[in-house]
Coordinates of C-alpha atoms and ligand atoms in Angstrom, one line a residue:
M116 CA -9.1 59.7 -5.9
E117 CA -11.2 62.0 -8.1
H118 CA -10.8 63.9 -11.4
L119 CA -8.8 61.1 -13.0
G120 CA -10.3 61.8 -16.4
S121 CA -12.3 59.5 -18.6
E122 CA -9.4 57.5 -20.1
E123 CA -9.1 54.3 -18.1
L124 CA -5.5 53.7 -18.9
S125 CA -4.2 57.1 -18.0
A126 CA -6.4 57.1 -14.8
A127 CA -4.8 53.8 -13.8
V128 CA -1.3 55.2 -14.4
Q129 CA -2.1 58.1 -12.1
V130 CA -3.5 55.9 -9.4
N131 CA -0.4 53.6 -9.6
K132 CA 1.9 56.7 -9.2
V133 CA 0.1 57.7 -6.0
A134 CA 0.1 54.2 -4.7
E135 CA 3.8 53.9 -5.4
K136 CA 4.5 57.1 -3.6
I137 CA 2.6 55.8 -0.5
R138 CA 4.4 52.5 -0.7
C139 CA 7.8 54.2 -0.9
S140 CA 7.1 56.6 1.9
I141 CA 6.0 53.8 4.2
A142 CA 9.0 51.7 3.2
E143 CA 11.4 54.4 4.5
C144 CA 13.2 53.4 7.7
Y145 CA 11.8 54.7 11.0
L146 CA 13.7 55.3 14.2
L147 CA 11.8 53.9 17.2
N148 CA 12.6 54.6 20.9
V149 CA 12.9 51.4 22.8
D150 CA 12.9 51.3 26.6
M151 CA 15.5 48.8 27.9
T152 CA 13.8 46.8 30.7
D153 CA 17.0 46.4 32.8
S154 CA 18.2 50.1 32.6
E155 CA 17.0 53.6 32.4
T156 CA 18.4 54.1 28.9
V157 CA 16.2 54.5 25.9
S158 CA 17.7 53.1 22.7
K159 CA 16.8 54.0 19.1
I160 CA 16.3 51.1 16.8
E161 CA 15.8 51.1 13.0
Y162 CA 12.5 49.8 11.9
H163 CA 11.4 48.8 8.5
T164 CA 7.9 48.2 7.3
S165 CA 6.1 47.6 4.1
C166 CA 2.6 47.9 2.8
S167 CA 0.3 46.0 0.4
V168 CA -1.9 48.2 -1.7
G169 CA -5.1 47.3 -3.6
F170 CA -7.2 49.6 -5.7
V171 CA -10.3 49.5 -7.9
M172 CA -11.2 51.8 -10.8
F173 CA -14.8 52.8 -11.1
S174 CA -16.9 55.5 -12.8
G175 CA -20.5 56.5 -11.9
S176 CA -22.3 55.1 -8.9
S177 CA -23.8 51.9 -10.1
V178 CA -21.6 49.9 -7.7
S179 CA -22.1 50.5 -4.0
A180 CA -19.3 51.9 -1.8
E181 CA -19.4 48.7 0.2
E182 CA -18.8 46.6 -3.0
L183 CA -16.0 48.8 -4.1
L184 CA -14.2 48.5 -0.8
K185 CA -14.6 44.7 -1.0
Y186 CA -13.0 44.8 -4.5
A187 CA -10.1 47.0 -3.3
D188 CA -9.7 44.6 -0.4
L189 CA -9.5 41.6 -2.8
A190 CA -6.8 43.5 -4.8
M191 CA -4.9 44.2 -1.5
Y192 CA -5.0 40.5 -0.6
H193 CA -3.6 39.8 -4.1
S194 CA -0.7 42.1 -3.3
K195 CA -0.1 40.2 -0.1
K196 CA -0.1 36.9 -2.0
M197 CA 2.5 38.3 -4.4
G198 CA 4.8 38.5 -1.4
R199 CA 3.6 41.8 0.1
N200 CA 4.9 45.3 -0.6
H201 CA 3.1 45.2 -3.9
I202 CA 0.4 47.3 -5.6
S203 CA -2.5 45.5 -7.4
S204 CA -5.5 46.7 -9.3
F205 CA -8.8 44.8 -8.9
E206 CA -9.5 42.3 -11.8
P207 CA -12.8 40.5 -12.3
T208 CA -10.9 37.2 -12.1
M209 CA -10.2 37.9 -8.5
Q210 CA -13.9 38.1 -7.8
K211 CA -14.5 34.9 -9.7
A212 CA -11.7 33.0 -7.8
L213 CA -13.2 34.2 -4.5
M214 CA -16.7 33.1 -5.5
E215 CA -15.4 29.7 -6.5
R216 CA -13.5 29.3 -3.3
T217 CA -16.5 30.4 -1.2
Q218 CA -18.7 27.8 -3.0
L219 CA -16.1 25.1 -2.6
E220 CA -15.9 25.9 1.1
A221 CA -19.7 25.8 1.5
D222 CA -19.8 22.4 -0.4
L223 CA -17.1 20.9 1.7
R224 CA -18.8 22.0 4.9
Q225 CA -22.0 20.5 3.7
S226 CA -20.3 17.2 2.7
I227 CA -18.8 16.9 6.2
V228 CA -22.3 17.3 7.7
N229 CA -24.0 15.0 5.1
G230 CA -21.3 12.3 5.2
G231 CA -21.2 9.6 2.5
E232 CA -19.3 11.8 -0.1
F233 CA -15.8 10.9 1.0
E234 CA -14.1 7.7 0.0
L235 CA -10.7 6.2 0.8
H236 CA -8.5 4.8 -1.9
Y237 CA -5.5 2.6 -1.1
Q238 CA -2.2 2.7 -2.9
A239 CA 0.1 -0.3 -2.4
Q240 CA 3.5 0.0 -0.9
V241 CA 5.7 -2.8 -2.0
D242 CA 9.2 -4.4 -1.5
C243 CA 11.7 -5.1 -4.2
N244 CA 10.0 -8.4 -5.1
G245 CA 6.7 -6.6 -5.6
K246 CA 5.3 -8.1 -2.4
V247 CA 2.6 -5.7 -0.9
L248 CA 3.7 -4.6 2.6
G249 CA 0.8 -2.2 3.1
A250 CA -0.9 0.8 1.6
E251 CA -1.3 4.6 1.8
A252 CA -4.9 5.8 2.4
L253 CA -5.7 8.6 0.0
I254 CA -9.0 10.5 0.3
R255 CA -11.4 11.1 -2.6
W256 CA -14.3 13.5 -2.5
N257 CA -17.2 12.4 -4.7
H258 CA -19.4 15.5 -5.0
P259 CA -22.9 15.0 -6.5
I260 CA -22.4 17.9 -9.0
R261 CA -18.7 18.6 -9.1
G262 CA -17.9 14.9 -9.6
R263 CA -14.6 13.6 -8.2
V264 CA -12.6 16.4 -6.5
N265 CA -8.9 15.7 -6.1
P266 CA -7.3 16.1 -2.7
A267 CA -4.9 18.7 -4.1
D268 CA -8.0 20.9 -4.8
F269 CA -9.7 20.7 -1.4
I270 CA -7.1 19.6 1.2
P271 CA -5.3 23.0 1.2
L272 CA -8.7 24.8 1.6
A273 CA -9.7 22.3 4.3
E274 CA -6.5 23.1 6.1
E275 CA -6.9 26.9 5.8
T276 CA -10.4 26.8 7.1
G277 CA -9.9 24.2 9.9
M278 CA -12.3 21.8 8.2
I279 CA -9.4 19.4 7.9
V280 CA -9.9 18.4 11.5
G281 CA -13.3 16.9 10.6
V282 CA -12.1 15.4 7.4
G283 CA -9.0 13.9 9.1
T284 CA -11.1 12.3 11.9
W285 CA -13.2 10.7 9.2
V286 CA -10.1 9.4 7.4
L287 CA -8.6 8.0 10.5
Q288 CA -11.8 6.3 11.5
K289 CA -12.3 4.8 8.1
G290 CA -8.7 3.7 7.9
C291 CA -8.9 2.0 11.2
E292 CA -12.1 0.2 10.1
T293 CA -10.2 -1.0 7.0
L294 CA -7.3 -2.3 9.2
V295 CA -9.9 -4.4 11.2
L296 CA -11.3 -5.8 7.9
W297 CA -7.7 -6.7 6.8
A298 CA -7.0 -8.3 10.1
K299 CA -9.7 -10.9 9.4
D300 CA -8.1 -12.3 6.3
S301 CA -4.8 -14.2 6.0
H302 CA -3.9 -12.4 2.7
T303 CA -4.2 -9.0 4.3
K304 CA -3.6 -9.3 8.0
H305 CA 0.1 -8.4 7.8
L306 CA -0.6 -5.1 5.9
K307 CA 0.2 -1.7 7.4
L308 CA -1.9 1.3 6.5
A309 CA -0.3 4.8 6.2
V310 CA -2.7 7.7 6.9
N311 CA -1.9 11.3 6.1
V312 CA -2.1 13.7 9.0
S313 CA -2.2 17.4 8.4
S314 CA -0.5 20.0 10.6
R315 CA -3.7 21.5 11.8
Q316 CA -4.9 18.1 12.9
L317 CA -1.6 17.2 14.7
S318 CA -1.6 20.6 16.5
Q319 CA -5.0 20.0 18.1
D320 CA -4.7 19.6 21.9
N321 CA -6.8 16.5 21.8
F322 CA -5.1 14.8 18.8
V323 CA -3.5 12.0 20.8
N324 CA -6.8 11.3 22.7
Q325 CA -8.7 11.2 19.5
V326 CA -6.4 8.6 17.9
I327 CA -6.6 6.5 21.1
E328 CA -10.4 6.8 21.0
I329 CA -10.7 5.8 17.4
L330 CA -8.4 2.8 18.0
E331 CA -10.5 1.7 20.9
L332 CA -13.7 2.2 19.1
T333 CA -12.7 0.3 16.0
G334 CA -10.5 -2.3 17.7
A335 CA -7.7 -1.7 15.1
N336 CA -4.2 -2.9 15.9
P337 CA -2.0 0.2 16.4
T338 CA 1.1 -1.6 15.2
R339 CA -0.5 -1.7 11.8
L340 CA -1.1 2.0 11.7
K341 CA 1.4 4.4 10.3
L342 CA 0.9 8.2 10.4
E343 CA 2.4 10.3 7.6
I344 CA 3.5 13.8 8.7
T345 CA 5.3 16.5 6.8
E346 CA 8.4 18.6 7.6
S347 CA 6.5 21.9 7.8
M348 CA 4.2 20.7 10.5
V349 CA 7.1 19.8 12.8
V350 CA 8.9 23.2 12.6
D351 CA 6.0 25.2 14.2
N352 CA 5.8 23.2 17.4
V353 CA 8.8 20.9 17.8
Q354 CA 8.6 20.0 21.5
E355 CA 4.9 19.5 21.5
T356 CA 5.0 17.4 18.3
I357 CA 7.8 15.2 19.7
A358 CA 5.8 14.6 22.9
K359 CA 2.7 13.6 21.0
M360 CA 4.7 11.3 18.7
H361 CA 6.3 9.6 21.7
T362 CA 2.9 8.9 23.3
L363 CA 1.5 7.4 20.1
K364 CA 4.6 5.4 19.5
K365 CA 4.3 3.8 22.9
L366 CA 1.0 2.4 21.6
G367 CA 2.8 0.8 18.6
I368 CA 2.0 3.4 16.0
S369 CA 4.8 4.3 13.5
F370 CA 5.6 7.5 11.8
S371 CA 6.7 8.4 8.3
M372 CA 8.0 11.8 7.0
D373 CA 6.1 12.4 3.8
D374 CA 7.4 14.5 0.8
F375 CA 10.8 14.4 2.4
G376 CA 13.3 16.9 1.0
T377 CA 10.8 19.5 -0.2
G378 CA 10.2 21.3 3.0
Y379 CA 12.3 23.1 5.6
S380 CA 14.3 20.2 7.0
S381 CA 16.5 20.8 9.9
L382 CA 18.8 17.9 10.6
S383 CA 18.7 18.6 14.4
Y384 CA 14.9 18.2 14.4
L385 CA 15.1 15.1 12.3
Q386 CA 17.4 13.5 14.9
K387 CA 15.0 14.4 17.7
L388 CA 11.8 13.2 16.0
P389 CA 10.9 9.6 16.8
L390 CA 10.4 8.7 13.1
D391 CA 10.4 5.2 11.6
Q392 CA 10.5 6.1 7.9
L393 CA 11.5 8.8 5.4
K394 CA 9.5 9.0 2.2
I395 CA 11.5 10.4 -0.7
D396 CA 9.3 13.0 -2.5
Q397 CA 8.1 12.1 -6.0
S398 CA 9.7 15.2 -7.4
F399 CA 13.1 13.7 -6.9
V400 CA 12.1 10.3 -8.2
R401 CA 10.6 11.8 -11.4
N402 CA 13.9 12.9 -12.9
L403 CA 16.0 10.2 -11.3
S404 CA 17.1 8.5 -14.6
F405 CA 18.7 11.5 -16.2
D406 CA 19.1 14.3 -13.6
G407 CA 22.4 14.1 -11.8
H408 CA 21.2 16.6 -9.1
D409 CA 18.1 14.5 -8.2
S410 CA 20.2 11.3 -8.1
A411 CA 22.5 13.0 -5.7
I412 CA 19.6 14.2 -3.5
V413 CA 18.1 10.7 -3.5
K414 CA 21.4 9.1 -2.5
T415 CA 21.9 11.7 0.3
I416 CA 18.4 11.0 1.7
I417 CA 19.0 7.2 1.6
N418 CA 22.4 7.7 3.4
L419 CA 20.8 10.0 5.9
G420 CA 18.0 7.5 6.6
E421 CA 20.6 4.7 7.1
N422 CA 22.6 6.8 9.5
L423 CA 19.5 7.6 11.6
S424 CA 18.3 4.0 11.4
L425 CA 15.2 5.0 9.5
N426 CA 13.8 2.9 6.7
I427 CA 13.3 4.6 3.3
I428 CA 10.3 4.5 0.9
A429 CA 10.2 6.2 -2.5
E430 CA 6.9 7.6 -3.8
G431 CA 5.8 8.3 -7.4
V432 CA 7.7 5.4 -8.8
E433 CA 6.4 5.1 -12.4
T434 CA 9.1 3.3 -14.4
D435 CA 11.3 0.2 -14.1
M436 CA 14.3 2.4 -14.5
Q437 CA 13.4 4.6 -11.5
R438 CA 12.8 1.4 -9.4
D439 CA 16.2 0.0 -10.5
Y440 CA 18.1 3.3 -9.7
L441 CA 16.4 3.5 -6.3
S442 CA 17.2 -0.1 -5.4
K443 CA 20.8 0.3 -6.6
F444 CA 21.1 3.3 -4.2
G445 CA 19.6 1.3 -1.3
C446 CA 15.9 2.2 -1.3
L447 CA 14.0 -1.0 -1.2
I448 CA 10.4 0.0 -0.6
F449 CA 8.3 1.7 -3.3
Q450 CA 5.0 3.3 -4.0
G451 CA 3.8 4.4 -7.4
Y452 CA 1.8 3.8 -10.6
L453 CA 4.4 1.2 -11.6
F454 CA 3.0 -1.1 -9.0
S455 CA -0.6 0.1 -8.5
R456 CA -2.7 3.2 -8.8
P457 CA -4.7 4.2 -5.6
L458 CA -7.7 1.8 -5.7
P459 CA -11.1 1.6 -4.0
E460 CA -11.2 -0.8 -1.0
D461 CA -12.6 -3.9 -2.9
E462 CA -10.2 -3.5 -5.9
F463 CA -7.2 -3.1 -3.6
M464 CA -8.2 -6.3 -1.7
A465 CA -8.7 -8.2 -5.0
M466 CA -5.3 -7.0 -6.2
V467 CA -3.6 -8.3 -3.0
F468 CA -5.5 -11.6 -3.2
S469 CA -4.4 -12.2 -6.8
K470 CA -0.8 -11.3 -6.0
T471 CA -0.5 -13.5 -3.0
T472 CA -2.3 -16.4 -4.6
R473 CA 0.1 -16.2 -7.6
Q474 CA 3.1 -16.1 -5.2
D475 CA 1.7 -19.0 -3.1
Ligands
C2E226 P1 0.9 12.5 -0.7 O1 0.5 12.1 0.7 O2 2.3 12.8 -1.0 O3 0.3 11.3 -1.7 C1 0.9 10.9 -2.9 C2 0.2 11.5 -4.0 O4 0.9 11.1 -5.2 C3 -1.2 11.0 -4.2 O5 -2.0 12.0 -4.8 C4 -1.0 9.8 -5.2 O6 -2.2 9.4 -5.9 C5 0.0 10.4 -6.1 N1 0.8 9.3 -6.7 C6 1.0 8.1 -6.3 N2 1.8 7.4 -7.2 C7 2.1 8.2 -8.2 C8 2.9 8.1 -9.3 O7 3.5 7.0 -9.6 N3 3.1 9.2 -10.1 C9 2.4 10.4 -9.8 N4 2.6 11.4 -10.6 N5 1.7 10.5 -8.7 C10 1.5 9.4 -7.9 P2 -3.4 12.4 -4.3 O8 -4.2 11.1 -3.9 O9 -4.0 13.3 -5.4 O10 -3.1 13.2 -3.0 C11 -2.4 14.4 -3.0 C12 -2.1 14.8 -1.7 O11 -3.3 15.2 -0.9 C13 -1.4 13.8 -0.8 O12 0.0 13.8 -1.1 C14 -1.6 14.3 0.6 O13 -0.7 15.4 0.9 C15 -3.0 14.9 0.4 N6 -4.0 13.9 1.0 C16 -4.6 12.9 0.4 N7 -5.4 12.2 1.2 C17 -5.3 12.9 2.4 C18 -5.9 12.7 3.7 O14 -6.6 11.7 3.9 N8 -5.5 13.6 4.7 C19 -4.7 14.6 4.5 N9 -4.4 15.4 5.5 N10 -4.1 14.8 3.3 C20 -4.4 13.9 2.2
MG227 MG1 1.3 10.9 2.0
MG228 MG1 4.0 12.5 -0.5

C-alpha cells in the first residue's frame, strides 16, 4: 500500500482497515458445487474459510523487498498462532524470537552430532513406605555456552523439527545401559526405569524394531523397562499405536500414561490401550489440599484406574499433605520433590543404597 502518509500510527490504522476488509470478505460464506459420486446430481454446499494476515510498515528503501516479505510472513505466522483469522503487524520481537529459535535448533542439531552434551537424570518413584520402586529418566542438555537447558525449552522444538527421534534413541539407549548397571547390584536390580517417548518417536514405522535392537544391544531386561506415553500421541493413530504397544508388551515392556487428565482423553481409547499405569498429572496434585475440584478429579482418575485394573502413580508430590490425600484416595505410588529431585546417575544410586541400607 502506498501514500499512507508520514504518521506511523495513522498509516497503521489505514492498513488495519484494509486488512480487516479483506479478512471479512474472505470470511463470507461461499456456495460450492459438489458432484455426488453416486448420482448425476450436483449439490450446493456452504463453505466457510478464514485468512491470517500479516503486514509490515516501512518507509524508504533501506530494507530489501525480500526482507520485508519475510517480516510480513512472520507477522502472518503470528496471526496463525493467535488461532488464525487474525491480523498482525510485524514487531521486532518476532524477529528476535525467530533468531533465538533458529540458533537453538542449530545448537541442538550440533549436539546430536557431537554427542556428550546430553545427560540422564533419575527421579525416584516410591511406594507409601518410601521404598524406591524405580525411577523416571529425565533428559538434561548441558550446552557449553548456554549452560543447562531444561527439557521444556528444547523438547517441544525437538518434536517440531523431528530431532526428537535422534534424542529419543539416545535416551532409550542410555536408559537401557542404566538398567544393565542396576541389574548388577542387589540394591538396584529390582528397579524399573520409566522412559518418556514422544509422539513423533512412537509414530516412526521402525519404532518397535528400534526398541528391540536397543534391548538386544544393551542386554537390558525388558520387564524392567516402562515407556511413558501421553494422551495426545494416541489420538492421532489409535490402531497403529495399539498394535505397537501389544508387540512391545509381549516382550515384557510396560506402559504408563503420562500427564493423565490434561489431554484429550477418550474413555473408549483408554479401554483399548494395553496400559499398565496412569500417571496423575502434577497440575491436579498441586492444589490437592485445598481445591475441591482437583480432589474430585484425582479421586475420579483413581477410580477409573481401579476399574480398568491399572495402577496409579501421582507426579509432582511436594508435600506430606499431598501424599496423605493421595494415599487416602487410594493412590499408593508417588514421584516428586518430597521424595527426591531428579538426580545424576551416581547420586541416584547413592540415594538408593543409603535408603536400602537404612531399611536393612
Ligand atoms: P514429565 O515426563 O511429566 O516429567 C515430570 C516433570 O516434572 C520433570 O520435569 C520433573 O523434573 C518435574 N517434577 C518432578 N517432581 C516434581 C515436583 O515435585 N514438583 C514440580 N513442580 N515438578 C516436578 P523436567 O525434567 O523439566 O521435564 C519436563 C518434561 O520434558 C517431562 O515431563 C517430559 O514431558 C519431557 N521430557 C523429559 N525428558 C524427556 C525425554 O527423555 N524424552 C522426551 N520425549 N521427553 C522428555
Ligand atoms: Mg514423564
Ligand atoms: Mg508428567
